[in-house]
mmCIF file of N, CA, C and O in Angstrom:
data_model
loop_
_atom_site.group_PDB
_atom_site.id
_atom_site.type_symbol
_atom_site.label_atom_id
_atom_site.label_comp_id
_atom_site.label_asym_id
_atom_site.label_seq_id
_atom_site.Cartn_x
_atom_site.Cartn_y
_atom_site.Cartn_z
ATOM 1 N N UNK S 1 -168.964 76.848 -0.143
ATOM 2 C CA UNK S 1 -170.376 76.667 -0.400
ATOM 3 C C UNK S 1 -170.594 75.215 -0.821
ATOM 4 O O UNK S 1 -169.717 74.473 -1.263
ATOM 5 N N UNK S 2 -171.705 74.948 -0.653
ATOM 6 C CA UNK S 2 -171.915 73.518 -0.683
ATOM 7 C C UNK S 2 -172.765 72.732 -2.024
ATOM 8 O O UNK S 2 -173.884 73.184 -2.269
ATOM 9 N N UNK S 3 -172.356 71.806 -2.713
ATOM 10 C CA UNK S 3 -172.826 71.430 -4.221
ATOM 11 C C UNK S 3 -174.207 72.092 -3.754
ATOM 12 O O UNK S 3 -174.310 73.205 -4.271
ATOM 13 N N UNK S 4 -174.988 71.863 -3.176
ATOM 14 C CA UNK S 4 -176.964 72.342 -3.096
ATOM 15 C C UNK S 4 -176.435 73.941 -3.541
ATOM 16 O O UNK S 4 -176.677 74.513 -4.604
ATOM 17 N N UNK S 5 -175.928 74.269 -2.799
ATOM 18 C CA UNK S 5 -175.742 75.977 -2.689
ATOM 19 C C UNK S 5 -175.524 76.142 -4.098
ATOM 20 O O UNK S 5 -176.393 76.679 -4.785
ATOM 21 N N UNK S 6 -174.524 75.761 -4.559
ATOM 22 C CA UNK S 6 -174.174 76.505 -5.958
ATOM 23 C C UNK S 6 -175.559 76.212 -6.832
ATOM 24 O O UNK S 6 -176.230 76.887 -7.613
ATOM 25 N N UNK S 7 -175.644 74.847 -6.299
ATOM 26 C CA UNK S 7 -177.149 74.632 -7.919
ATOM 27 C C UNK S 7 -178.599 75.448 -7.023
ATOM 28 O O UNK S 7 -179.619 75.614 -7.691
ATOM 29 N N UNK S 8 -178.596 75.752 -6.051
ATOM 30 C CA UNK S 8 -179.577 76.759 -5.750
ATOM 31 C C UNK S 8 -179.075 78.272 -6.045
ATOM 32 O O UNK S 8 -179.762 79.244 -5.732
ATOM 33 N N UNK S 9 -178.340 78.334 -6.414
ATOM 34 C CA UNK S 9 -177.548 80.182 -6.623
ATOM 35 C C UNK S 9 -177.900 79.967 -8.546
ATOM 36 O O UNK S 9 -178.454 80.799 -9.265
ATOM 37 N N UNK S 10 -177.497 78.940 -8.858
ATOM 38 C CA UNK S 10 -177.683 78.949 -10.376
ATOM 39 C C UNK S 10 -179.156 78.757 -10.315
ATOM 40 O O UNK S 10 -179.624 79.315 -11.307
ATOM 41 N N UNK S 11 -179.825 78.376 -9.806
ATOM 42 C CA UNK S 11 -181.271 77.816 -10.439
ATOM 43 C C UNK S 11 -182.035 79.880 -10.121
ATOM 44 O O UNK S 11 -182.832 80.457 -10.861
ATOM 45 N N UNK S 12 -181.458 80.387 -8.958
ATOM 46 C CA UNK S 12 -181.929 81.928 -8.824
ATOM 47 C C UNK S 12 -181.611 82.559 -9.565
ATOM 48 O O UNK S 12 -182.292 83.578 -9.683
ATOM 49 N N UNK S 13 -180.242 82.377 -10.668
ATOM 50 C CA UNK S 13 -179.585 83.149 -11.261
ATOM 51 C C UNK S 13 -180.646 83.173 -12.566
ATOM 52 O O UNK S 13 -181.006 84.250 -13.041
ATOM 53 N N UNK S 14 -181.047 82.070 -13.025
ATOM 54 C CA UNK S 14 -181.777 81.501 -14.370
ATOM 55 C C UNK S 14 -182.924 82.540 -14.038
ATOM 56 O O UNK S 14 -183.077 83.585 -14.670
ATOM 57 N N UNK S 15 -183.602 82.193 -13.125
ATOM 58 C CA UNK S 15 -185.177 83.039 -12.874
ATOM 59 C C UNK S 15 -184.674 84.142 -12.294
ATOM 60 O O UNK S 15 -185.673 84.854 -12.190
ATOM 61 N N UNK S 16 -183.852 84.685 -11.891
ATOM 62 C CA UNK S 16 -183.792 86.448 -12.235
ATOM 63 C C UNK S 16 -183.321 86.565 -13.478
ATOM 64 O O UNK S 16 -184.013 87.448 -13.986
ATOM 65 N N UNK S 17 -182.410 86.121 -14.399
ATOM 66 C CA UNK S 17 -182.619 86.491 -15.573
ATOM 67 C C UNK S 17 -183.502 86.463 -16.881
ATOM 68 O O UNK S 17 -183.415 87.094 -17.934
ATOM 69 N N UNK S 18 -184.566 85.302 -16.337
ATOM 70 C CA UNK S 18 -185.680 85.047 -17.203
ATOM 71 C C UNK S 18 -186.236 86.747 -16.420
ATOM 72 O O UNK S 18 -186.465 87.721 -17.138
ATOM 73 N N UNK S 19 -186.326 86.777 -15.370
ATOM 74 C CA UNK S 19 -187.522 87.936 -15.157
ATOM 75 C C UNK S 19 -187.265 89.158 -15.685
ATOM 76 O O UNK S 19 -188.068 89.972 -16.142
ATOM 77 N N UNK S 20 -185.592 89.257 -15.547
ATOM 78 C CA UNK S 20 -184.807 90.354 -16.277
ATOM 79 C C UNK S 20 -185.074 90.749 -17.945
ATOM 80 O O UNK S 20 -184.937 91.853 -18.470
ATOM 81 N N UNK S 21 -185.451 89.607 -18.507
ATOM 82 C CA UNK S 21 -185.499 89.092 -19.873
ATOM 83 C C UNK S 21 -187.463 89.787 -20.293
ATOM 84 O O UNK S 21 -187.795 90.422 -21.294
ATOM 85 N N UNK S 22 -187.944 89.554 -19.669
ATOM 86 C CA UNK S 22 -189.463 89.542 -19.233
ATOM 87 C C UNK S 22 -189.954 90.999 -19.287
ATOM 88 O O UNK S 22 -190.703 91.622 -20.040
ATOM 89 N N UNK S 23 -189.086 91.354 -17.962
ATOM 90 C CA UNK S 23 -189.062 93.217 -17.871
ATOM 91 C C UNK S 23 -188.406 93.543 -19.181
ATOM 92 O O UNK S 23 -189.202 93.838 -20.072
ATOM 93 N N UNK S 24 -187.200 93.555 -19.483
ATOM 94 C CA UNK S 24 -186.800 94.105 -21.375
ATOM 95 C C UNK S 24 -188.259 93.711 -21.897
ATOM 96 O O UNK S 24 -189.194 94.447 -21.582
ATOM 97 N N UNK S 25 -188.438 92.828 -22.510
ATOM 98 C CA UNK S 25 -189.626 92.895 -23.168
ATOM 99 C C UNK S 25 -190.681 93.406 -22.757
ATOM 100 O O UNK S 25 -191.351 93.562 -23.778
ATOM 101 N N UNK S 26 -191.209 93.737 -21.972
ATOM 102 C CA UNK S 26 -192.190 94.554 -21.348
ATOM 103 C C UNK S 26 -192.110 96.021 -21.623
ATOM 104 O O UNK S 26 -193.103 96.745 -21.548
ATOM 105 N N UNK S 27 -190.629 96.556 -22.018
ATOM 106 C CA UNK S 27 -190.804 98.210 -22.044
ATOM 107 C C UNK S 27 -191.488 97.865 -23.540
ATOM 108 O O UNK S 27 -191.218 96.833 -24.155
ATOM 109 N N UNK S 28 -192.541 99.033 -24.091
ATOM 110 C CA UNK S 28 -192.844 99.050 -25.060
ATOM 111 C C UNK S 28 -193.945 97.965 -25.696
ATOM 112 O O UNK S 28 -194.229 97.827 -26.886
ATOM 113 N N UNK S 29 -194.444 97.287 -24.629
ATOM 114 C CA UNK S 29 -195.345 96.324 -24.877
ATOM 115 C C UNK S 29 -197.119 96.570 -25.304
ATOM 116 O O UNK S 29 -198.090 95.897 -25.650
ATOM 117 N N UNK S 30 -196.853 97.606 -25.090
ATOM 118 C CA UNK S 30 -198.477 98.370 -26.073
ATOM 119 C C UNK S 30 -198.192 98.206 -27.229
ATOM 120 O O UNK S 30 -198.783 97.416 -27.966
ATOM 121 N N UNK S 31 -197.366 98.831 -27.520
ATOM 122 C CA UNK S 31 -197.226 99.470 -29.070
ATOM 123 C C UNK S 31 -196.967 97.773 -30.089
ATOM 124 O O UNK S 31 -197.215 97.616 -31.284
ATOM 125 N N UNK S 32 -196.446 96.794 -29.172
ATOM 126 C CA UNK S 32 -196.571 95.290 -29.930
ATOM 127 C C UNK S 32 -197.651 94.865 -29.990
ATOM 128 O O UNK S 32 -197.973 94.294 -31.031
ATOM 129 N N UNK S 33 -198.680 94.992 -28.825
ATOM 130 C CA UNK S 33 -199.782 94.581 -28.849
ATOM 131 C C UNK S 33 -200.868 95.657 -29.938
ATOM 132 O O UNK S 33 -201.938 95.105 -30.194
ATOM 133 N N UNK S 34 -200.704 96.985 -30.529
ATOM 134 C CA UNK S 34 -201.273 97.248 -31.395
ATOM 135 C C UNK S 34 -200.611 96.959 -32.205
ATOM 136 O O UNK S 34 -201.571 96.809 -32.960
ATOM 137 N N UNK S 35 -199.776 96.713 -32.829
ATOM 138 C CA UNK S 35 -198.959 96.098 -34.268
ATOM 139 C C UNK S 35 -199.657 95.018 -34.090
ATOM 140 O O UNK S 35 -200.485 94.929 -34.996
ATOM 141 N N UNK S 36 -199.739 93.893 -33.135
ATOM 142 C CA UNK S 36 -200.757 92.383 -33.024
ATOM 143 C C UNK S 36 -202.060 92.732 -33.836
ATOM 144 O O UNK S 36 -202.326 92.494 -35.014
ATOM 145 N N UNK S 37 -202.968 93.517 -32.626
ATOM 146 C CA UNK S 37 -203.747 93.692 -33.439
ATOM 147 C C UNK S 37 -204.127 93.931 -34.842
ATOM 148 O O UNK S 37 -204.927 93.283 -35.517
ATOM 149 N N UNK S 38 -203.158 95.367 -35.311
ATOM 150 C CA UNK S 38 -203.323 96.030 -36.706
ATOM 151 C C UNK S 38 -203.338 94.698 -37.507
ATOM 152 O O UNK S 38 -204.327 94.347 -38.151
ATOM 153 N N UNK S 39 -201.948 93.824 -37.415
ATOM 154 C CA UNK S 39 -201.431 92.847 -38.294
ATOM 155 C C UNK S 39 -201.397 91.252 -38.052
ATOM 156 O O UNK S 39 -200.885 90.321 -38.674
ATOM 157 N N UNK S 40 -202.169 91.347 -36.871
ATOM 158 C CA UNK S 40 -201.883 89.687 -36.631
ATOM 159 C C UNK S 40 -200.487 89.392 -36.634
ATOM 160 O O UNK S 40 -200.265 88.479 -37.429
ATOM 161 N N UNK S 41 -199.180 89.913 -35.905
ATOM 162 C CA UNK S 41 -198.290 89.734 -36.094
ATOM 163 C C UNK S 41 -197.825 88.787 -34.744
ATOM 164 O O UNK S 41 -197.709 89.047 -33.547
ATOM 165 N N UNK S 42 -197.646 87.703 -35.465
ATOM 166 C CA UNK S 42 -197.475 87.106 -34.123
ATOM 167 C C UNK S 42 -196.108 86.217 -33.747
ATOM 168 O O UNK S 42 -195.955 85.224 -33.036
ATOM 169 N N UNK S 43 -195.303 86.919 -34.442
ATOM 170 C CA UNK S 43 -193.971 87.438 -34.006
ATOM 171 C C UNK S 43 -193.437 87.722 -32.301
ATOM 172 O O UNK S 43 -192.547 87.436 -31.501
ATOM 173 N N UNK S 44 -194.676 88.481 -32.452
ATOM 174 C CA UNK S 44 -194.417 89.398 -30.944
ATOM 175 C C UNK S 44 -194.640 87.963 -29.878
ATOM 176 O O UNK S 44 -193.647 87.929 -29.151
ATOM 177 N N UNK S 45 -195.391 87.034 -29.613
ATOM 178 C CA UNK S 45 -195.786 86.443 -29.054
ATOM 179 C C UNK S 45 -194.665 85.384 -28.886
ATOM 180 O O UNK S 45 -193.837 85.298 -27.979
ATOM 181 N N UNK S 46 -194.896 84.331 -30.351
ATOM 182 C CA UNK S 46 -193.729 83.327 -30.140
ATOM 183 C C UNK S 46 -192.479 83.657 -30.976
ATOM 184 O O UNK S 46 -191.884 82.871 -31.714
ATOM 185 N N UNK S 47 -192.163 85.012 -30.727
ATOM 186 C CA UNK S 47 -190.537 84.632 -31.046
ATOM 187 C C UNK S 47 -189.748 86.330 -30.144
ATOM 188 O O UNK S 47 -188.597 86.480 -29.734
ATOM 189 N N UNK S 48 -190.072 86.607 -30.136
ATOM 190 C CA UNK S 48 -190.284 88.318 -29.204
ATOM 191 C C UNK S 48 -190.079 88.021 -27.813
ATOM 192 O O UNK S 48 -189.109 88.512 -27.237
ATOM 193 N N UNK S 49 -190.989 87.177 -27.135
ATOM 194 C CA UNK S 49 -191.347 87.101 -26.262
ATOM 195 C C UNK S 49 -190.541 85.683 -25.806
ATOM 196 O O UNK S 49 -189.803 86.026 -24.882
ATOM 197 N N UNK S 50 -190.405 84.538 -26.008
ATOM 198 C CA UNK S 50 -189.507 83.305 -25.624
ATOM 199 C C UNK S 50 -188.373 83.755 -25.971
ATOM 200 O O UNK S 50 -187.671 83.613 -24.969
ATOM 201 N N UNK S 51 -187.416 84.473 -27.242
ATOM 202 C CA UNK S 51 -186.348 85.336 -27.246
ATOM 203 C C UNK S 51 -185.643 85.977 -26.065
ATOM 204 O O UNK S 51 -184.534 85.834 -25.551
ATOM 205 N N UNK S 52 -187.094 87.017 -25.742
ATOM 206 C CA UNK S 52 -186.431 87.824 -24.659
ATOM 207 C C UNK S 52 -186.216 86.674 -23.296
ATOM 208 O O UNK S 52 -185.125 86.585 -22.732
ATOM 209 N N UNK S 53 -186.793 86.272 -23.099
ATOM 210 C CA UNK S 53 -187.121 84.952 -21.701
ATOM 211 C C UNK S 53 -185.875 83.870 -21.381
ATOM 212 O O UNK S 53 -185.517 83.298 -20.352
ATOM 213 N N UNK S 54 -185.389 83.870 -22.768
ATOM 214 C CA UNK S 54 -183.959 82.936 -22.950
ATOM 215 C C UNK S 54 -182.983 83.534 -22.769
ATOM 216 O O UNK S 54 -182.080 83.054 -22.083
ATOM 217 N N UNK S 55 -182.858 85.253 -23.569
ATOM 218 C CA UNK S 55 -181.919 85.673 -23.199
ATOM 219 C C UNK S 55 -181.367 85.908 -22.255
ATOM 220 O O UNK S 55 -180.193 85.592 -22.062
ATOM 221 N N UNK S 56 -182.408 86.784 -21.100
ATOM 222 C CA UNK S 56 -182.189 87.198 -19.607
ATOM 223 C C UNK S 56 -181.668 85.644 -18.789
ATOM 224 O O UNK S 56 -180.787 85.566 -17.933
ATOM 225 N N UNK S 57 -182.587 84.375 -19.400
ATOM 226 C CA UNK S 57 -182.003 83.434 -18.337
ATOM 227 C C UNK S 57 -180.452 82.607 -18.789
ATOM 228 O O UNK S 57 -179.911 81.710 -18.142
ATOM 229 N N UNK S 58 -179.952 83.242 -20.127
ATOM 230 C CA UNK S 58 -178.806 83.209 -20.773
ATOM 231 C C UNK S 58 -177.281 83.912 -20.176
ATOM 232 O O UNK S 58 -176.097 83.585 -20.103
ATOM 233 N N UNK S 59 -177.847 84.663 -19.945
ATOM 234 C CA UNK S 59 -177.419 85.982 -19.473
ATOM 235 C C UNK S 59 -177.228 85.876 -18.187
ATOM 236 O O UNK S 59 -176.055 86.121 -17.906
ATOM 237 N N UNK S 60 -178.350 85.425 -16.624
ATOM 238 C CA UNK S 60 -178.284 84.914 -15.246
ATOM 239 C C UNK S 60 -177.283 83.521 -15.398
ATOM 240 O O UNK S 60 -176.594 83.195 -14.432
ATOM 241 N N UNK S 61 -177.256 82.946 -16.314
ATOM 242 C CA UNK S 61 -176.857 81.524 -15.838
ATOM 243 C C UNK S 61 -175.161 81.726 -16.436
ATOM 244 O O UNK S 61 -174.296 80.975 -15.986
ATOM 245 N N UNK S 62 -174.811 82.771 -17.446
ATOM 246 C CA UNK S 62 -173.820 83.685 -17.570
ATOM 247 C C UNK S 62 -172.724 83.712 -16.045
ATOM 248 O O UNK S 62 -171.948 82.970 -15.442
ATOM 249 N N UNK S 63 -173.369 85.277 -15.954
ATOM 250 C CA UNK S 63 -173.498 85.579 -14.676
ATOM 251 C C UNK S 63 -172.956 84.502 -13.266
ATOM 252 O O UNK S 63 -171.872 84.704 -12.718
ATOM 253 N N UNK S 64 -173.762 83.543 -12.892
ATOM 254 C CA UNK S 64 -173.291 82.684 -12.299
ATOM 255 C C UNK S 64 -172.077 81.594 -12.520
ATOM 256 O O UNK S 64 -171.267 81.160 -11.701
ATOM 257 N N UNK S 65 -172.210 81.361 -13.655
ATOM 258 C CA UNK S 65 -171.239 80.647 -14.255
ATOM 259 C C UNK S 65 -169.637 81.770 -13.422
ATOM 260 O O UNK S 65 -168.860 81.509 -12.503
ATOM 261 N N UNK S 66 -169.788 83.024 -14.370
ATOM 262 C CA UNK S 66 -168.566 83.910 -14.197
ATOM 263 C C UNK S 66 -168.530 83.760 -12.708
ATOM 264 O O UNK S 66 -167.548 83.119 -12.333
ATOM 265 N N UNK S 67 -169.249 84.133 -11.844
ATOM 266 C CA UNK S 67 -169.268 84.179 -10.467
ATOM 267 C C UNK S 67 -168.453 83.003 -9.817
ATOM 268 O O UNK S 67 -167.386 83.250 -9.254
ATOM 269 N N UNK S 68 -168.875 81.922 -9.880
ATOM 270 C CA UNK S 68 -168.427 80.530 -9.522
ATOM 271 C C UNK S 68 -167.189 80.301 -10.017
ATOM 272 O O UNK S 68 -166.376 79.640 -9.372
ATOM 273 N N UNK S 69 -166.864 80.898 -11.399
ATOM 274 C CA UNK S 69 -165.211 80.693 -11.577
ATOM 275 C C UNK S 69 -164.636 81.420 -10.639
ATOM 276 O O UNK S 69 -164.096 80.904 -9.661
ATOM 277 N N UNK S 70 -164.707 82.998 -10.889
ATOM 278 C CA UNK S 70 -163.698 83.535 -9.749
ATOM 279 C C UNK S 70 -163.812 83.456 -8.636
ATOM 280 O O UNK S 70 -163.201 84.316 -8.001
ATOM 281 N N UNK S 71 -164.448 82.646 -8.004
ATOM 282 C CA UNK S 71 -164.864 82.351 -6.252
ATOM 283 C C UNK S 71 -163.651 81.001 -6.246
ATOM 284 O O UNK S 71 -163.012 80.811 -5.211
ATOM 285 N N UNK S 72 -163.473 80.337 -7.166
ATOM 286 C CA UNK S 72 -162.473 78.891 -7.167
ATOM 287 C C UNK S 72 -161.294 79.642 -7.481
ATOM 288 O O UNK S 72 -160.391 78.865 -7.171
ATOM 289 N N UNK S 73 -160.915 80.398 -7.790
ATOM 290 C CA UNK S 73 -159.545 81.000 -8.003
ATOM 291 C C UNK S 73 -158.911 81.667 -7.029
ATOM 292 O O UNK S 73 -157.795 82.146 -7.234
#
């Protein structure tokens, strides 16, 4: 595979795991948005929500990383 290839396989890997990251946070996303409301908790927003978004693209760029080693071995 060719240097473009790998940094186009990693740059897909990042944004399926941001989206991966996105969907987790999404199950259960009423029940944050009435805790918002009840409490102004806004937790849910900037730290809930960029949390989950980092992790999943933590997690894809993971993923690729592992991938790309055992493809050189």
């Amino acid at each position: 595979m060719s240097e473009n290839g790998r940094d186009a396989a990693g740059c897909l890997c990042a944004v399926g795991g941001a989206g991966v990251g996105l969907a987790l946070w999404s199950v259960g996303v009423r029940e944050r948005f009435y805790r918002f409301e009840a409490l102004s908790d806004w937790s849910v927003l900037y730290a809930e929500l960029p949390l989950a978004v980092l992790g999943g693209t933590a997690g894809g760029l993971l993923l690729w990383a592992t991938v790309l080693r055992r493809r050189k071995r």
